[in-house]
């Protein structure tokens, strides 16, 4: 609760306490809440520490929140741990890492994102990966090759991205059919 309260203070107050809690508090709920609070404060200078939390944390809920926080902070480049989170054991971490990379738009993530498409994933993760590819500078024409993928979720996500003129936005999720016009 105190990490949540500190998150609502002005940016100058509490940064050191939140960063310390995110890195080393004994309770995983405190670490997760501290990472969330750092993102809510919007201080992009904390991205390096949040990236370290993502790279070193054992709890998948904390790692997923750290990946989300990096997407919210939008640093200029993907911090340590974010690109490697595309291969995390936890599906939610992989999906959130792909979403965060789409928010950051760091082209250094392109090779890892391309590789991520070759691994099994849920439809939500596929959409986040395809969106991340597009937002990090992937040539939409290169995605056409993915329409030959043996994975139906890859083909569906690419078709949706191409239908959207090179843009796919998984938040909020698209409706199954267009909204009727009056």
mmCIF file of C-alpha atoms in Angstrom:
data_model
loop_
_atom_site.group_PDB
_atom_site.id
_atom_site.type_symbol
_atom_site.label_atom_id
_atom_site.label_comp_id
_atom_site.label_asym_id
_atom_site.label_seq_id
_atom_site.Cartn_x
_atom_site.Cartn_y
_atom_site.Cartn_z
ATOM 1 C CA UNK A 1 0.000 0.000 0.000
ATOM 2 C CA UNK A 2 2.831 2.408 0.745
ATOM 3 C CA UNK A 3 4.336 1.816 -2.738
ATOM 4 C CA UNK A 4 0.946 2.746 -4.211
ATOM 5 C CA UNK A 5 0.792 5.898 -2.061
ATOM 6 C CA UNK A 6 4.331 6.919 -3.015
ATOM 7 C CA UNK A 7 3.367 6.488 -6.662
ATOM 8 C CA UNK A 8 0.805 9.236 -6.224
ATOM 9 C CA UNK A 9 3.304 11.768 -4.837
ATOM 10 C CA UNK A 10 5.073 14.269 -7.056
ATOM 11 C CA UNK A 11 7.907 12.898 -9.207
ATOM 12 C CA UNK A 12 10.614 14.440 -7.024
ATOM 13 C CA UNK A 13 9.397 12.649 -3.932
ATOM 14 C CA UNK A 14 9.745 8.950 -3.476
ATOM 15 C CA UNK A 15 11.723 7.919 -6.570
ATOM 16 C CA UNK A 16 14.597 6.442 -4.604
ATOM 17 C CA UNK A 17 12.231 4.523 -2.321
ATOM 18 C CA UNK A 18 10.234 3.100 -5.229
ATOM 19 C CA UNK A 19 13.345 2.103 -7.156
ATOM 20 C CA UNK A 20 14.781 0.366 -4.094
ATOM 21 C CA UNK A 21 11.502 -1.448 -3.422
ATOM 22 C CA UNK A 22 11.203 -2.552 -7.053
ATOM 23 C CA UNK A 23 14.690 -4.044 -6.995
ATOM 24 C CA UNK A 24 14.937 -5.642 -3.601
ATOM 25 C CA UNK A 25 11.811 -5.769 -1.436
ATOM 26 C CA UNK A 26 11.285 -9.252 0.014
ATOM 27 C CA UNK A 27 7.598 -9.321 -0.962
ATOM 28 C CA UNK A 28 6.729 -9.831 -4.636
ATOM 29 C CA UNK A 29 3.515 -7.792 -4.297
ATOM 30 C CA UNK A 30 5.524 -4.806 -3.087
ATOM 31 C CA UNK A 31 8.012 -5.197 -5.958
ATOM 32 C CA UNK A 32 5.183 -5.392 -8.491
ATOM 33 C CA UNK A 33 3.350 -2.400 -7.015
ATOM 34 C CA UNK A 34 6.575 -0.383 -6.915
ATOM 35 C CA UNK A 35 7.211 -1.086 -10.613
ATOM 36 C CA UNK A 36 3.619 -0.089 -11.384
ATOM 37 C CA UNK A 37 4.025 3.125 -9.357
ATOM 38 C CA UNK A 38 7.227 4.012 -11.222
ATOM 39 C CA UNK A 39 5.331 3.738 -14.516
ATOM 40 C CA UNK A 40 2.418 5.788 -13.203
ATOM 41 C CA UNK A 41 4.825 8.563 -12.267
ATOM 42 C CA UNK A 42 6.108 8.643 -15.853
ATOM 43 C CA UNK A 43 9.779 9.206 -15.063
ATOM 44 C CA UNK A 44 11.553 7.722 -18.108
ATOM 45 C CA UNK A 45 14.907 8.002 -16.329
ATOM 46 C CA UNK A 46 13.804 4.999 -14.240
ATOM 47 C CA UNK A 47 13.611 2.753 -17.333
ATOM 48 C CA UNK A 48 17.087 1.318 -16.778
ATOM 49 C CA UNK A 49 16.221 0.160 -13.277
ATOM 50 C CA UNK A 50 12.886 -1.262 -14.427
ATOM 51 C CA UNK A 51 14.745 -3.095 -17.205
ATOM 52 C CA UNK A 52 17.054 -4.580 -14.578
ATOM 53 C CA UNK A 53 14.025 -5.712 -12.574
ATOM 54 C CA UNK A 54 12.620 -7.381 -15.688
ATOM 55 C CA UNK A 55 15.926 -9.134 -16.388
ATOM 56 C CA UNK A 56 16.513 -10.374 -12.830
ATOM 57 C CA UNK A 57 13.056 -10.948 -11.310
ATOM 58 C CA UNK A 58 11.927 -14.512 -10.588
ATOM 59 C CA UNK A 59 8.185 -13.824 -10.287
ATOM 60 C CA UNK A 60 6.358 -13.719 -13.662
ATOM 61 C CA UNK A 61 3.720 -11.231 -12.450
ATOM 62 C CA UNK A 62 6.447 -8.766 -11.482
ATOM 63 C CA UNK A 63 8.229 -9.353 -14.816
ATOM 64 C CA UNK A 64 5.006 -8.747 -16.767
ATOM 65 C CA UNK A 65 4.344 -5.543 -14.835
ATOM 66 C CA UNK A 66 7.936 -4.430 -15.425
ATOM 67 C CA UNK A 67 7.518 -5.009 -19.178
ATOM 68 C CA UNK A 68 4.262 -3.017 -19.103
ATOM 69 C CA UNK A 69 5.986 -0.248 -17.144
ATOM 70 C CA UNK A 70 8.689 0.033 -19.810
ATOM 71 C CA UNK A 71 6.010 0.465 -22.471
ATOM 72 C CA UNK A 72 4.385 3.178 -20.386
ATOM 73 C CA UNK A 73 7.695 4.964 -19.749
ATOM 74 C CA UNK A 74 8.581 4.854 -23.473
ATOM 75 C CA UNK A 75 12.362 5.273 -23.240
ATOM 76 C CA UNK A 76 14.161 6.065 -26.506
ATOM 77 C CA UNK A 77 15.679 2.570 -26.651
ATOM 78 C CA UNK A 78 14.640 -0.768 -25.228
ATOM 79 C CA UNK A 79 16.310 -1.215 -21.826
ATOM 80 C CA UNK A 80 18.181 -4.308 -20.739
ATOM 81 C CA UNK A 81 15.884 -7.256 -20.337
ATOM 82 C CA UNK A 82 13.015 -6.137 -22.555
ATOM 83 C CA UNK A 83 14.136 -7.715 -25.826
ATOM 84 C CA UNK A 84 15.152 -10.931 -24.076
ATOM 85 C CA UNK A 85 11.709 -11.029 -22.412
ATOM 86 C CA UNK A 86 10.331 -12.056 -25.821
ATOM 87 C CA UNK A 87 11.640 -15.541 -24.963
ATOM 88 C CA UNK A 88 10.423 -15.593 -21.347
ATOM 89 C CA UNK A 89 8.889 -18.824 -20.047
ATOM 90 C CA UNK A 90 5.665 -16.965 -19.209
ATOM 91 C CA UNK A 91 3.237 -16.150 -22.049
ATOM 92 C CA UNK A 92 1.976 -12.973 -20.361
ATOM 93 C CA UNK A 93 5.531 -11.655 -20.049
ATOM 94 C CA UNK A 94 6.189 -12.382 -23.744
ATOM 95 C CA UNK A 95 2.983 -10.643 -24.823
ATOM 96 C CA UNK A 96 3.589 -7.610 -22.623
ATOM 97 C CA UNK A 97 7.205 -7.354 -23.782
ATOM 98 C CA UNK A 98 6.049 -7.312 -27.413
ATOM 99 C CA UNK A 99 3.488 -4.619 -26.583
ATOM 100 C CA UNK A 100 6.133 -2.557 -24.763
ATOM 101 C CA UNK A 101 8.502 -2.835 -27.726
ATOM 102 C CA UNK A 102 5.733 -1.537 -29.988
ATOM 103 C CA UNK A 103 5.342 1.479 -27.710
ATOM 104 C CA UNK A 104 9.102 2.147 -27.646
ATOM 105 C CA UNK A 105 9.715 1.501 -31.349
ATOM 106 C CA UNK A 106 13.385 0.503 -31.021
ATOM 107 C CA UNK A 107 14.534 -1.026 -34.328
ATOM 108 C CA UNK A 108 17.161 -3.039 -32.427
ATOM 109 C CA UNK A 109 14.302 -5.354 -31.445
ATOM 110 C CA UNK A 110 13.454 -6.342 -35.045
ATOM 111 C CA UNK A 111 15.603 -9.517 -35.220
ATOM 112 C CA UNK A 112 14.230 -10.811 -31.902
ATOM 113 C CA UNK A 113 10.656 -9.992 -32.923
ATOM 114 C CA UNK A 114 11.081 -11.856 -36.216
ATOM 115 C CA UNK A 115 12.420 -14.858 -34.327
ATOM 116 C CA UNK A 116 9.537 -14.678 -31.839
ATOM 117 C CA UNK A 117 7.070 -15.337 -34.666
ATOM 118 C CA UNK A 118 8.575 -18.791 -35.153
ATOM 119 C CA UNK A 119 7.713 -19.868 -31.595
ATOM 120 C CA UNK A 120 4.324 -21.079 -30.348
ATOM 121 C CA UNK A 121 2.166 -18.270 -28.911
ATOM 122 C CA UNK A 122 -1.417 -17.254 -28.207
ATOM 123 C CA UNK A 123 -3.354 -15.089 -30.651
ATOM 124 C CA UNK A 124 -3.010 -12.098 -28.321
ATOM 125 C CA UNK A 125 0.750 -12.507 -28.238
ATOM 126 C CA UNK A 126 0.846 -12.863 -32.035
ATOM 127 C CA UNK A 127 -1.042 -9.596 -32.457
ATOM 128 C CA UNK A 128 1.321 -7.848 -30.060
ATOM 129 C CA UNK A 129 4.345 -9.270 -31.930
ATOM 130 C CA UNK A 130 3.039 -8.197 -35.352
ATOM 131 C CA UNK A 131 2.204 -4.733 -34.018
ATOM 132 C CA UNK A 132 5.668 -4.481 -32.485
ATOM 133 C CA UNK A 133 7.257 -5.426 -35.809
ATOM 134 C CA UNK A 134 5.346 -2.678 -37.587
ATOM 135 C CA UNK A 135 5.965 -0.051 -34.915
ATOM 136 C CA UNK A 136 9.701 -0.779 -34.791
ATOM 137 C CA UNK A 137 10.148 -0.226 -38.516
ATOM 138 C CA UNK A 138 9.468 -3.567 -40.183
ATOM 139 C CA UNK A 139 8.647 -3.213 -43.872
ATOM 140 C CA UNK A 140 4.965 -4.204 -44.259
ATOM 141 C CA UNK A 141 5.874 -5.912 -47.541
ATOM 142 C CA UNK A 142 8.147 -8.250 -45.591
ATOM 143 C CA UNK A 143 5.149 -9.320 -43.542
ATOM 144 C CA UNK A 144 3.512 -10.672 -46.697
ATOM 145 C CA UNK A 145 5.993 -13.563 -46.463
ATOM 146 C CA UNK A 146 4.416 -14.459 -43.121
ATOM 147 C CA UNK A 147 1.109 -15.227 -44.872
ATOM 148 C CA UNK A 148 2.800 -18.533 -45.795
ATOM 149 C CA UNK A 149 3.478 -19.384 -42.150
ATOM 150 C CA UNK A 150 2.321 -22.829 -41.018
ATOM 151 C CA UNK A 151 0.916 -21.104 -37.902
ATOM 152 C CA UNK A 152 -2.655 -19.929 -38.505
ATOM 153 C CA UNK A 153 -2.410 -17.302 -35.743
ATOM 154 C CA UNK A 154 0.549 -15.691 -37.537
ATOM 155 C CA UNK A 155 -1.331 -15.666 -40.863
ATOM 156 C CA UNK A 156 -4.443 -14.182 -39.228
ATOM 157 C CA UNK A 157 -2.516 -11.443 -37.401
ATOM 158 C CA UNK A 158 -0.597 -10.520 -40.548
ATOM 159 C CA UNK A 159 -3.790 -10.420 -42.627
ATOM 160 C CA UNK A 160 -5.351 -8.126 -40.045
ATOM 161 C CA UNK A 161 -2.271 -5.889 -40.034
ATOM 162 C CA UNK A 162 -2.210 -5.696 -43.817
ATOM 163 C CA UNK A 163 -5.942 -4.958 -43.933
ATOM 164 C CA UNK A 164 -5.289 -2.118 -41.494
ATOM 165 C CA UNK A 165 -2.815 -0.565 -43.945
ATOM 166 C CA UNK A 166 0.210 -1.668 -41.977
ATOM 167 C CA UNK A 167 -1.126 -1.031 -38.491
ATOM 168 C CA UNK A 168 -2.500 -3.402 -35.902
ATOM 169 C CA UNK A 169 -3.520 -2.152 -32.509
ATOM 170 C CA UNK A 170 -4.171 -4.829 -29.909
ATOM 171 C CA UNK A 171 -5.400 -2.363 -27.256
ATOM 172 C CA UNK A 172 -8.376 -2.448 -27.328
ATOM 173 C CA UNK A 173 -8.859 -5.691 -29.189
ATOM 174 C CA UNK A 174 -10.572 -5.333 -32.566
ATOM 175 C CA UNK A 175 -14.214 -6.279 -32.858
ATOM 176 C CA UNK A 176 -15.056 -9.406 -34.868
ATOM 177 C CA UNK A 177 -16.833 -7.323 -37.520
ATOM 178 C CA UNK A 178 -16.998 -3.636 -38.415
ATOM 179 C CA UNK A 179 -19.363 -1.378 -36.504
ATOM 180 C CA UNK A 180 -22.545 -0.845 -38.550
ATOM 181 C CA UNK A 181 -23.052 2.613 -39.975
ATOM 182 C CA UNK A 182 -26.402 4.407 -39.543
#
